[in-house]
Short mmCIF file of C-alpha atoms in Angstrom, two decimals:
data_model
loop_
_atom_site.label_atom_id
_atom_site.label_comp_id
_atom_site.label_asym_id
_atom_site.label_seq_id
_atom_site.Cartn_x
_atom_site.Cartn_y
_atom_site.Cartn_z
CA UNK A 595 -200.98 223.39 125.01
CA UNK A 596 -198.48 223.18 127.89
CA UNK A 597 -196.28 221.32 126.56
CA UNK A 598 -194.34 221.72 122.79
CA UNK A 599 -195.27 218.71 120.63
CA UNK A 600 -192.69 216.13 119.90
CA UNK A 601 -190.44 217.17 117.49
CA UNK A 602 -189.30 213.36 116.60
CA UNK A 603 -189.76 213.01 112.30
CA UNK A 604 -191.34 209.74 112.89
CA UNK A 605 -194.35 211.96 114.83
CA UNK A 606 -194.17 215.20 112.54
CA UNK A 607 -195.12 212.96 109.02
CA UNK A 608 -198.75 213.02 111.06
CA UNK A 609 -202.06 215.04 110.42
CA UNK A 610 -201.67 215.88 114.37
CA UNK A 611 -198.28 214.98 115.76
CA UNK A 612 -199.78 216.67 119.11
CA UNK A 613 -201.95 213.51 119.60
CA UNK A 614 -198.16 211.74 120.26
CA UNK A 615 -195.45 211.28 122.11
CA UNK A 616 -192.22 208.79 121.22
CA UNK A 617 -191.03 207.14 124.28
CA UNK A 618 -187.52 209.47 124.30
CA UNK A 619 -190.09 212.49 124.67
CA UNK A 620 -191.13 211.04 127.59
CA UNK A 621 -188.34 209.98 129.25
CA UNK A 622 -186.97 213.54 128.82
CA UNK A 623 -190.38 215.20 130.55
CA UNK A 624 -191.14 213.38 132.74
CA UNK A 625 -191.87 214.76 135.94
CA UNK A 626 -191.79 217.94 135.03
CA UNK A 627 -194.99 219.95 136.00
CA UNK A 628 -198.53 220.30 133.96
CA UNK A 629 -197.37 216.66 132.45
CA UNK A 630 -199.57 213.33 134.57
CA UNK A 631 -198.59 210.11 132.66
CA UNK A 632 -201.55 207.91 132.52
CA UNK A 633 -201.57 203.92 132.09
CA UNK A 634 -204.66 202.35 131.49
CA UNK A 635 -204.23 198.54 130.84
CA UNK A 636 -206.67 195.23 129.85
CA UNK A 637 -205.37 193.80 132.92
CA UNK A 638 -206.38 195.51 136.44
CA UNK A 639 -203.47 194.79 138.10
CA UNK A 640 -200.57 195.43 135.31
CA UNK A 641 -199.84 198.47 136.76
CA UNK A 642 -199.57 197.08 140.25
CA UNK A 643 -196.41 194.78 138.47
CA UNK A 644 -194.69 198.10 137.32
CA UNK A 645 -195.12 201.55 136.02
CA UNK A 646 -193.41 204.48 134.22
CA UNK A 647 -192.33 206.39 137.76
CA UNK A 648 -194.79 208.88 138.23
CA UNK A 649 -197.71 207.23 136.23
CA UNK A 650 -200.94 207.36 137.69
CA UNK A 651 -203.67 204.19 137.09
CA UNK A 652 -207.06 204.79 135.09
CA UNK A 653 -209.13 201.53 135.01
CA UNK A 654 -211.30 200.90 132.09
CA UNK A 655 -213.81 198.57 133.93
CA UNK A 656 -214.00 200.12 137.19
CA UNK A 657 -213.45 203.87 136.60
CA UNK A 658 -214.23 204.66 133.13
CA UNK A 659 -217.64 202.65 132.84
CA UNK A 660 -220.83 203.62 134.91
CA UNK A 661 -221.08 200.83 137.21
CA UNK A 662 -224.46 200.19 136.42
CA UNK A 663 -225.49 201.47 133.09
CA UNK A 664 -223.53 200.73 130.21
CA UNK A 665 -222.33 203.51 129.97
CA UNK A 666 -219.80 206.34 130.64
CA UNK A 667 -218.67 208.21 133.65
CA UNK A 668 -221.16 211.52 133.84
CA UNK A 669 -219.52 215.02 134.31
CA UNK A 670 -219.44 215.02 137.74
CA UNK A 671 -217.78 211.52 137.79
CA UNK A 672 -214.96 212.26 135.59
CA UNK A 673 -214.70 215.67 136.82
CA UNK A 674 -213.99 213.54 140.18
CA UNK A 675 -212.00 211.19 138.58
CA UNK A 676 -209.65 213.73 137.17
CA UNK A 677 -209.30 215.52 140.52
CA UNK A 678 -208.65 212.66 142.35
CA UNK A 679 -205.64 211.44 139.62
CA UNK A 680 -204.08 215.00 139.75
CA UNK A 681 -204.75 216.30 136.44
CA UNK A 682 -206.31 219.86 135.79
CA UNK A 683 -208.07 220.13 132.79
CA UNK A 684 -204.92 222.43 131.15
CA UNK A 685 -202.71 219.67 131.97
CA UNK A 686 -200.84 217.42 129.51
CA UNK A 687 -202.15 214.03 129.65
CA UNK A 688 -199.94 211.23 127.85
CA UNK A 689 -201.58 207.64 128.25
CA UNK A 690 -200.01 204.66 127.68
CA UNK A 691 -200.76 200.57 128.07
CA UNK A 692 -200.49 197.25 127.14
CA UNK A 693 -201.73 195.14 124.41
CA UNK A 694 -200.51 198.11 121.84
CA UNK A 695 -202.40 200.76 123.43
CA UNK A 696 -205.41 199.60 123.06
CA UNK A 697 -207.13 200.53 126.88
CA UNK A 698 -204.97 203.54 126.71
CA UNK A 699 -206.65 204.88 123.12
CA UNK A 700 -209.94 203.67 124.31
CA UNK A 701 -209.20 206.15 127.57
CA UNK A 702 -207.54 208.87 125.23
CA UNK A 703 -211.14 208.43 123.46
CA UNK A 704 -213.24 208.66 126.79
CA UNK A 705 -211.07 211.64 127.64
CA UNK A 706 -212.12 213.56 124.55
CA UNK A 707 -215.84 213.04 125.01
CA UNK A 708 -215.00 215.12 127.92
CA UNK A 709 -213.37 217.71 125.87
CA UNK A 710 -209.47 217.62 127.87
CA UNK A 711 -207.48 219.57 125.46
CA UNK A 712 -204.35 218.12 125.45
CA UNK A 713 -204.16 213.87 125.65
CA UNK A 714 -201.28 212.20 123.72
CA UNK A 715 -200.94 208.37 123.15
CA UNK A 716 -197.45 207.05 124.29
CA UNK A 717 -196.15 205.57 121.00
CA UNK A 718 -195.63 202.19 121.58
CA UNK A 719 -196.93 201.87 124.54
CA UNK A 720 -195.92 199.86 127.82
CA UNK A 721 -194.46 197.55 125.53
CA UNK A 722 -192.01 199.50 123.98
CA UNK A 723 -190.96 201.23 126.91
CA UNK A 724 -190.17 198.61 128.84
CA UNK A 725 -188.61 196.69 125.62
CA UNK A 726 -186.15 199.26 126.00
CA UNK A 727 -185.21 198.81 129.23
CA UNK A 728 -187.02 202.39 130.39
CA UNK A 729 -187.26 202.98 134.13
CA UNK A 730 -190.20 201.36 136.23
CA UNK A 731 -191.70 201.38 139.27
CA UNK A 732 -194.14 199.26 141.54
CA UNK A 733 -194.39 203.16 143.84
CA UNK A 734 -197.45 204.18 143.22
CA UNK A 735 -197.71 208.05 143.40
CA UNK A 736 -200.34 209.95 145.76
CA UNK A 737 -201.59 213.20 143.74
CA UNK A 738 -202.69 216.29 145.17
CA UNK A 739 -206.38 216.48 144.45
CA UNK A 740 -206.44 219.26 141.19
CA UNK A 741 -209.05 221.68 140.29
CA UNK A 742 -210.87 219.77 137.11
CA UNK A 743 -214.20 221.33 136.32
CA UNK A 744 -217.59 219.37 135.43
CA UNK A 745 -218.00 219.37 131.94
CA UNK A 746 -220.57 217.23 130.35
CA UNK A 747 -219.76 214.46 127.92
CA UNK A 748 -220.05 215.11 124.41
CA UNK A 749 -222.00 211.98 122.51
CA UNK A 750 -222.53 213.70 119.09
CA UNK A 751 -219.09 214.53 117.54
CA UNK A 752 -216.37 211.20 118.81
CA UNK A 753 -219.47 208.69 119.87
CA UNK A 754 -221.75 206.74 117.81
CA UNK A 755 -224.78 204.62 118.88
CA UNK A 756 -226.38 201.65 117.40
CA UNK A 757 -229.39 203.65 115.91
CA UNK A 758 -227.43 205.93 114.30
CA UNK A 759 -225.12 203.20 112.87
CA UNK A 760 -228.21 201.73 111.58
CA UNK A 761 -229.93 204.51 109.97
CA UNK A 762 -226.44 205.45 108.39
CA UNK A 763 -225.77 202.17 107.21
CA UNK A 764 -225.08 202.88 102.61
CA UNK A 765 -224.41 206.13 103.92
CA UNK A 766 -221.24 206.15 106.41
CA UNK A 767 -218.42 204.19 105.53
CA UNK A 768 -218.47 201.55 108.05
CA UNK A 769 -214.65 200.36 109.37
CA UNK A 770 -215.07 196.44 111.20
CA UNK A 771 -211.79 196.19 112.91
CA UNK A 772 -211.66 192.53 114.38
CA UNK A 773 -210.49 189.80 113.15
CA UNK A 774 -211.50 188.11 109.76
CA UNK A 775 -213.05 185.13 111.39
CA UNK A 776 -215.25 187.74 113.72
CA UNK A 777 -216.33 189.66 110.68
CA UNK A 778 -217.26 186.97 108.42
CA UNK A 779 -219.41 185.24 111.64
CA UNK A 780 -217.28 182.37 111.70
CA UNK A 781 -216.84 183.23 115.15
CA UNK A 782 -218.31 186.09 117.85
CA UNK A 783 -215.28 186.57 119.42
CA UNK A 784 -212.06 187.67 119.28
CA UNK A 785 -209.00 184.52 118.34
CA UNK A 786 -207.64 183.41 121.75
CA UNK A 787 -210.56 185.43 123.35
CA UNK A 788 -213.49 183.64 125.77
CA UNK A 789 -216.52 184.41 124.19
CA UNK A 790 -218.59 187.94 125.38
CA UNK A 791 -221.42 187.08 124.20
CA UNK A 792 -222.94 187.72 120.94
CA UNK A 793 -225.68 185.69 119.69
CA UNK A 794 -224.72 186.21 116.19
CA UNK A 795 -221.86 186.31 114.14
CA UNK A 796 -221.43 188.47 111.38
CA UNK A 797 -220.78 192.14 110.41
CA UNK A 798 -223.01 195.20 110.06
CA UNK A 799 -223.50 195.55 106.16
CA UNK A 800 -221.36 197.70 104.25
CA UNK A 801 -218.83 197.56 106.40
CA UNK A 802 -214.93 197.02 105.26
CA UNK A 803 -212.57 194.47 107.41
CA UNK A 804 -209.31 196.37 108.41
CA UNK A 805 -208.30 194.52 111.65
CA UNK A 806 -206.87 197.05 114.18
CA UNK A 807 -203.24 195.14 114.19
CA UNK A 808 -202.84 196.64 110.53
CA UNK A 809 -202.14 199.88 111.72
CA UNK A 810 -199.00 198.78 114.09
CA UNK A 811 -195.62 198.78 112.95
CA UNK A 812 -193.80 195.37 114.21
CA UNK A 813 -192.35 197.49 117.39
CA UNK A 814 -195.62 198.47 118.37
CA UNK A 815 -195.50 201.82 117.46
CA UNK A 816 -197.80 203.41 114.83
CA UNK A 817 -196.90 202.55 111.25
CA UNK A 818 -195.85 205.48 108.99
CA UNK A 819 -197.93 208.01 107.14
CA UNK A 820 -197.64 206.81 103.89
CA UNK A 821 -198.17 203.06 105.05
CA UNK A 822 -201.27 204.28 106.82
CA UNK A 823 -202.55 205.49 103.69
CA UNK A 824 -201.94 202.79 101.79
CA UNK A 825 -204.43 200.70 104.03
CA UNK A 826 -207.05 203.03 104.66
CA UNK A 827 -207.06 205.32 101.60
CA UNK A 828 -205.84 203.25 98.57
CA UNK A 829 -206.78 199.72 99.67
CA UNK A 830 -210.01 200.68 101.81
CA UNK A 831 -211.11 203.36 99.15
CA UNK A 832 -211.75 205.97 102.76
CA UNK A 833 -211.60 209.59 101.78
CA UNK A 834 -211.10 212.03 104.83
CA UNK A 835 -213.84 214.12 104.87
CA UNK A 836 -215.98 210.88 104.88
CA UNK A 837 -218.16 209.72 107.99
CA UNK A 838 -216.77 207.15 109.18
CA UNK A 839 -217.87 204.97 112.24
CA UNK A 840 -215.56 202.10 113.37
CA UNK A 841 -216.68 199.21 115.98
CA UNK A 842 -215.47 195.87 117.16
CA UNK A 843 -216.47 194.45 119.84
CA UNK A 844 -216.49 196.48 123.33
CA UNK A 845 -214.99 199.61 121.58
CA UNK A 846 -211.61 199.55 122.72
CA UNK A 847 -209.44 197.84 119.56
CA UNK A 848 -212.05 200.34 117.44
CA UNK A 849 -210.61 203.17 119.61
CA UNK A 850 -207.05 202.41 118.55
CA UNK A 851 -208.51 202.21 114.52
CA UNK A 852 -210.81 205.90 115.60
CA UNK A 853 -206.88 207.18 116.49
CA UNK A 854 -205.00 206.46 113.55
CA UNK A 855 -207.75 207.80 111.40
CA UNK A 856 -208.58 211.30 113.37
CA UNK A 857 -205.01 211.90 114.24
CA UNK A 858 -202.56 210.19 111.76
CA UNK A 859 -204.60 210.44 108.92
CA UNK A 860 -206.75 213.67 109.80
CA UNK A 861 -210.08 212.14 109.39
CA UNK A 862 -212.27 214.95 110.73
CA UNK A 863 -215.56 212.84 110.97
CA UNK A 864 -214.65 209.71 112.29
CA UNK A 865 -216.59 208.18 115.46
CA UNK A 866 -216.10 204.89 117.65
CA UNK A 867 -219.56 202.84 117.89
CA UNK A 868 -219.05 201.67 121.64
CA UNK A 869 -221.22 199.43 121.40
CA UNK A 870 -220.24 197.19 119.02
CA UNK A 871 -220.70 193.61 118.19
CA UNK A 872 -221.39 193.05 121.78
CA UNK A 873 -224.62 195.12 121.04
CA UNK A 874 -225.00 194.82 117.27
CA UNK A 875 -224.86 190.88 117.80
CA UNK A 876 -227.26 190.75 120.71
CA UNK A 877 -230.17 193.70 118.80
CA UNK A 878 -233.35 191.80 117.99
CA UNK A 879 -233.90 192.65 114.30
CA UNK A 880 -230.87 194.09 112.84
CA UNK A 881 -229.78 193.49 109.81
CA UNK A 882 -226.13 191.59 109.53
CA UNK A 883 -224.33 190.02 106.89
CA UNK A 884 -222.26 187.03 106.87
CA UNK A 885 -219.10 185.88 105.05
CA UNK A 886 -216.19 187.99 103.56
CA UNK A 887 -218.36 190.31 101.43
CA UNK A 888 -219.18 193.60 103.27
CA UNK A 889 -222.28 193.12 101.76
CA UNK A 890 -225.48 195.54 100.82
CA UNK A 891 -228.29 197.27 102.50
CA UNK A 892 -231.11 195.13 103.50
CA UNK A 893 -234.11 195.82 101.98
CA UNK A 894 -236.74 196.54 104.73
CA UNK B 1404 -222.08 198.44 145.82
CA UNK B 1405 -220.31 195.79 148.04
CA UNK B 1406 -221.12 192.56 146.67
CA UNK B 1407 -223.20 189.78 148.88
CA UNK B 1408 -220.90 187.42 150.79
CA UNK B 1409 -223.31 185.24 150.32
CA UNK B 1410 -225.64 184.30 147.23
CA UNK B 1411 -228.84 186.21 146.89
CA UNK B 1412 -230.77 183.71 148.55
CA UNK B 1413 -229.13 183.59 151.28
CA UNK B 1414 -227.50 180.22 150.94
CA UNK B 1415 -223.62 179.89 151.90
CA UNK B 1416 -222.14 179.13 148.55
CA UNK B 1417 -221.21 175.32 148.27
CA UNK B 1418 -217.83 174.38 149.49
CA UNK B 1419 -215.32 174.36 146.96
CA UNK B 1420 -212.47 172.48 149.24
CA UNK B 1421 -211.29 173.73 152.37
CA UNK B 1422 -208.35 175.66 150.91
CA UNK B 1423 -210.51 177.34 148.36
CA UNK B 1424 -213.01 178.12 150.75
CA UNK B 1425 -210.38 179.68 153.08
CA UNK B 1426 -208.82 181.68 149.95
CA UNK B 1427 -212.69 182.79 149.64
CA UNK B 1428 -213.15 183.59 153.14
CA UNK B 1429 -209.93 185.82 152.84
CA UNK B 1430 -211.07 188.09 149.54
CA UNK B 1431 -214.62 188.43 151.15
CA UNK B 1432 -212.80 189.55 154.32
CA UNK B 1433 -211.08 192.46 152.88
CA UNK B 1434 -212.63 195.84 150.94
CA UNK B 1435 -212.25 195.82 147.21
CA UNK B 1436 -209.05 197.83 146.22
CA UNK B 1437 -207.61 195.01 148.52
CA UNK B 1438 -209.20 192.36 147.28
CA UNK B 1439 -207.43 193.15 143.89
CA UNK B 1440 -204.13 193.36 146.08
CA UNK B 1441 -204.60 189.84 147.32
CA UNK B 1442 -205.07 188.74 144.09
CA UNK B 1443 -201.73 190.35 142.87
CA UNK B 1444 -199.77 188.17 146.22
CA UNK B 1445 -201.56 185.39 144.59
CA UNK B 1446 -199.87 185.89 140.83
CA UNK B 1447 -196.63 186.42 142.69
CA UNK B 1448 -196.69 183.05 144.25
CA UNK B 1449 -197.67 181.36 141.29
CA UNK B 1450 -194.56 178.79 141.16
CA UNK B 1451 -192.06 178.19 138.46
CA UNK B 1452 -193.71 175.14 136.65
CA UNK B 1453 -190.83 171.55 137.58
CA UNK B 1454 -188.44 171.40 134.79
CA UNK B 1455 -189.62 168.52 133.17
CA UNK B 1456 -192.98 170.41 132.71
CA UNK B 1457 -191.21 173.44 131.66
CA UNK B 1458 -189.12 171.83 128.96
CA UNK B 1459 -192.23 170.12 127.46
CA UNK B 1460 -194.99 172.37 126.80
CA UNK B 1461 -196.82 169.69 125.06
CA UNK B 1462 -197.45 168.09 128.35
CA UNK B 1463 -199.65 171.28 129.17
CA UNK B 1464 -203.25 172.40 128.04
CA UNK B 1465 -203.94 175.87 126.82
CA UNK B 1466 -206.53 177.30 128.24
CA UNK B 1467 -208.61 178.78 125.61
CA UNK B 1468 -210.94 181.29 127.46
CA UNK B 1469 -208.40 182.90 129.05
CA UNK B 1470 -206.72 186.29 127.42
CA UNK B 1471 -203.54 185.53 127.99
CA UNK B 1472 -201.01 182.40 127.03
CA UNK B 1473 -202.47 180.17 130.22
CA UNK B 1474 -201.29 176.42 130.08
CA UNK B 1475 -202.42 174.29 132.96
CA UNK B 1476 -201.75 170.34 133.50
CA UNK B 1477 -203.23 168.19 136.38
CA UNK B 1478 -201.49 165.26 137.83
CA UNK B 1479 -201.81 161.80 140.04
CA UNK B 1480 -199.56 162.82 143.48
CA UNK B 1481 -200.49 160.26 145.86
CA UNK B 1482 -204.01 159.81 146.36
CA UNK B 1483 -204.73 163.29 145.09
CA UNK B 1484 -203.94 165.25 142.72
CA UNK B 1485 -201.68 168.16 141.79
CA UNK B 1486 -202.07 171.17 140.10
CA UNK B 1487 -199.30 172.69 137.29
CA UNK B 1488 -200.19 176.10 135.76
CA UNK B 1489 -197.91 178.75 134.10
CA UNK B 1490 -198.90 182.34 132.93
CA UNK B 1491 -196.84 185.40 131.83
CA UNK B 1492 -195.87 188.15 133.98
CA UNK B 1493 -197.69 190.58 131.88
CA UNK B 1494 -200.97 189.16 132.75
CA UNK B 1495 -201.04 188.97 136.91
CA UNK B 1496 -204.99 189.12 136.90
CA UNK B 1497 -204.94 185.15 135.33
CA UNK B 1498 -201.57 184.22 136.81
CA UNK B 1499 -203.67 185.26 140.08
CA UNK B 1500 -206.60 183.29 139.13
CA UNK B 1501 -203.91 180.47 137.76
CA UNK B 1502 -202.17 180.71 141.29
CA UNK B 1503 -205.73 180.86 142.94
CA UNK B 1504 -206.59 177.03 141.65
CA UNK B 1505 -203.49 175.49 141.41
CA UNK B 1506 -202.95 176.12 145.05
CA UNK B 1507 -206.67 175.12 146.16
CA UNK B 1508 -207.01 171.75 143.71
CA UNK B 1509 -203.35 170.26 144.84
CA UNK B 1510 -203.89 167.93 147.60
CA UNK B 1511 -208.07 167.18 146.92
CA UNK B 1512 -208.51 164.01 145.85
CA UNK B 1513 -210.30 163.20 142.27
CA UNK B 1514 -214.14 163.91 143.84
CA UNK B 1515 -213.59 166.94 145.36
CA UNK B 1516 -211.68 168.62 142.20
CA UNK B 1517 -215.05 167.68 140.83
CA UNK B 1518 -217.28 168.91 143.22
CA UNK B 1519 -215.81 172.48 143.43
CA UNK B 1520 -218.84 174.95 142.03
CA UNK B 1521 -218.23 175.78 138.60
CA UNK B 1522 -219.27 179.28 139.73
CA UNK B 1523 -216.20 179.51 141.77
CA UNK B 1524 -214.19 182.27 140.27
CA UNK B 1525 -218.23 184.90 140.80
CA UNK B 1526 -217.81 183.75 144.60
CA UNK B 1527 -214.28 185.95 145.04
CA UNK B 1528 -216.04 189.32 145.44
CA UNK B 1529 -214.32 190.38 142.75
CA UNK B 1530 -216.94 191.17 140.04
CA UNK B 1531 -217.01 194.83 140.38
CA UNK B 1532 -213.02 195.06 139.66
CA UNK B 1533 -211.92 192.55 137.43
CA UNK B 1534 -213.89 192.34 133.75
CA UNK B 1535 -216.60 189.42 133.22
CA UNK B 1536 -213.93 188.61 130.06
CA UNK B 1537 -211.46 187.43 133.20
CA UNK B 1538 -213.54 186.24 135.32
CA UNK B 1539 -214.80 183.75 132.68
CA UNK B 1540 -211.33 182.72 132.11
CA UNK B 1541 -210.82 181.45 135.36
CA UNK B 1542 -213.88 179.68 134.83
CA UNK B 1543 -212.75 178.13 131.88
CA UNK B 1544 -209.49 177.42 133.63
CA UNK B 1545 -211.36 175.49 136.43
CA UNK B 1546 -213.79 173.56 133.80
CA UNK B 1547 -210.76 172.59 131.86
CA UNK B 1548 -208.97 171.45 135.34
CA UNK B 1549 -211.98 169.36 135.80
CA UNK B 1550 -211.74 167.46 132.63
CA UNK B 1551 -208.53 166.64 132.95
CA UNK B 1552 -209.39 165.25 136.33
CA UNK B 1553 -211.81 163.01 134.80
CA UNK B 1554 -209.28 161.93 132.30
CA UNK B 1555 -206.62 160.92 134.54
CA UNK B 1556 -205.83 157.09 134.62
CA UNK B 1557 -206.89 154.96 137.51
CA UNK B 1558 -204.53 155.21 140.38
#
């Protein structure tokens, strides 16, 4: 680790406080060498508006996603990817974004298939820092090319796919983090969302209803420890040496769920189904339950 | 990867007005990263909505497909029509797309709002870089544009 963690109390309460940064931690590093501040955004021109000074762009759509397959970057890609943003793989990564972090956890998440070491979520996000009245920037900054090496993606340990989902369904605990009126099927897509077309509504069965937004404090940063616990532990019943898999609906609002539970809570098995309802809702055959139950397994 | 100018088929795409169709003609002009450029001069000319539209934000229809807080209103100017639209800073992708339509439906009369492709917003060049989610906002921006067109009282 390059860089010392964050020594701010509201970080330290965490399982890993390494995983992230307050926005006065930042301000105080940045620039300094071995530290590339990341923003990866919903929108694909946000960053164009204004930046953290220094920040390079990562683009879900076009630079994290195989253009053809849906799928992820391969080695090679992200190996080039990397290179061409500036970061070596010892460097400290800190990604930020808007809509609570949502693009930058699902990026955090990408980055840790790859294996980088050391990737911290700006708490708060772009919100925050710009809420208070942080320095920004419309200059966007032209790395040197760094030496990142090809390492292929790991699918087994962060990643989960629709098969496995299926065939662990009574077994993992299953986390649904959209909305109420996705889960129950009263709707396939997200409230003040166009639709991304599922062709059913519903939830896989077994699985619990925590939308993402519970885990966010009213400033946008990360709710506390013992707040955390009170959702996930007491109220959802998760232990954290269970396997758990969260979805929603592309993966990226079940990325920001997969982060407070691996490195707030310390979940050590916890995995982000990618594919999610966009997937589940579309798979001929699959069984899916309805309504605000989380329902049983389907006899087959 | 560079996306056809023209459809598969080798049809030009219908006409969609001839300031559209010049907006068109300038994204298919450029390479991608610029393309997404053009579309950020487009958010920044978006205009500050008149102040009796801005004061009463029940005159204005939210446009439900888009991501972001998008409220559009179409009006009788003449023998055409004019285009209002407001969307926040935060999201310059649909304030682009906002800015895109409200400059290329003010001035067309009634017929030709109505005759603009509803495939418009696939016809930018732009579906490499910008997520289906957005594109089908704009689409739902231009659908909802239309209705309103229909609804408008005689002249």
């Amino acid at each position: 680790m390059t860089f010392a963690l964050d020594p701010s109390p509201a970080l330290t309460q965490f399982a890993h406080p390494e995983r992230l940064v307050t926005t006065e931690w930042l301000a105080e590093h940045l620039g300094e060498p071995g530290l590339v501040v990341v923003e990866s955004d919903e929108d694909v021109l946000l960053y164009e508006t204004g930046h953290i000074p220094g920040a390079v762009k990562v683009d879900w759509h076009t630079e994290l996603n195989d253009p053809v397959t849906r799928d992820y970057l391969d080695g090679a890609g992200f190996a080039a990817l990397m290179s061409a943003k500036g970061i070596a793989r010892d460097a400290t990564i800190v990604v930020y974004g808007d809509k609570n972090n949502w693009w930058a956890a699902y990026a955090l998440w990408v980055f840790s298939l790859f294996g980088h070491e050391d990737v911290r979520l700006l708490d708060g996000g772009r919100g925050k820092w710009e809420a208070e009245g942080r320095p920004m920037t419309t200059e966007i900054p032209t790395p040197e090319p760094a030496e990142y090496p090809v390492v292929e993606r790991d699918d087994t340990t962060l990643r989960a796919f629709k098969d496995e989902v299926l065939g662990r369904i009574g077994q993992a605990q299953l986390l649904d983090i959209r909305s109420p009126q996705e889960y129950t099927g009263e709707r396939t897509h997200m409230p003040d969302y166009p639709d991304e077309g599922a062709l059913r509504g519903g939830h896989i069965p077994t699985a619990r209803n925590v939308p993402w937004a519970r885990a966010v404090a009213e400033d946008g940063t990360f709710k506390s420890r013992d707040e955390l616990e009170a959702i996930y532990l007491d109220e959802i019943g998760l232990r954290p040496a269970d396997d758990v898999i969260a979805y929603c609906r592309i993966g990226e609002r079940s990325s920001h769920s997969w982060f407070a539970l691996k490195y707030l809570l310390g979940f050590e098995n916890v995995r982000n189904y990618d594919g999610s309802w966009t997937e589940w809702g579309n798979a001929v055959r699959v069984p899916i339950v309805t309504g605000s139950e989380p329902g049983v397994v389907a006899a087959r | 990867m560079t996306p056809p100018a023209v459809p598969a088929d080798g049809a030009e795409p219908a006409s969609a007005g001839p300031v559209l169709d010049g907006i068109r003609e300038e994204f298919l002009a450029v390479d991608k990263p610029e393309r997404l450029q053009l579309l950020l001069e487009f958010a920044n000319e978006l205009p500050e909505l008149p102040p009796r539209l801005a004061d009463h934000p029940d005159l204005l229809e939210r446009v439900d497909e888009c991501q972001s807080p998008v409220f559009i209103v179409l009006e009788r100017e003449g023998t055409g029509v004019r285009m209002h639209a407001t969307a926040p800073r935060e999201a310059p992708t649909t304030r682009g797309f906002a800015s895109i339509l409200a400059q290329g439906i003010t001035g067309l009369t009634p017929e030709q709002v109505l005759a603009i492709p509803e495939d418009f917003a696939l016809t930018l060049g732009l579906t490499d870089s910008v997520s289906p989610l957005r594109l089908r906002g704009m689409t739902g921006m231009l659908g909802r544009a239309k209705r309103q067109v229909r609804e408008l009282p005689a002249a």
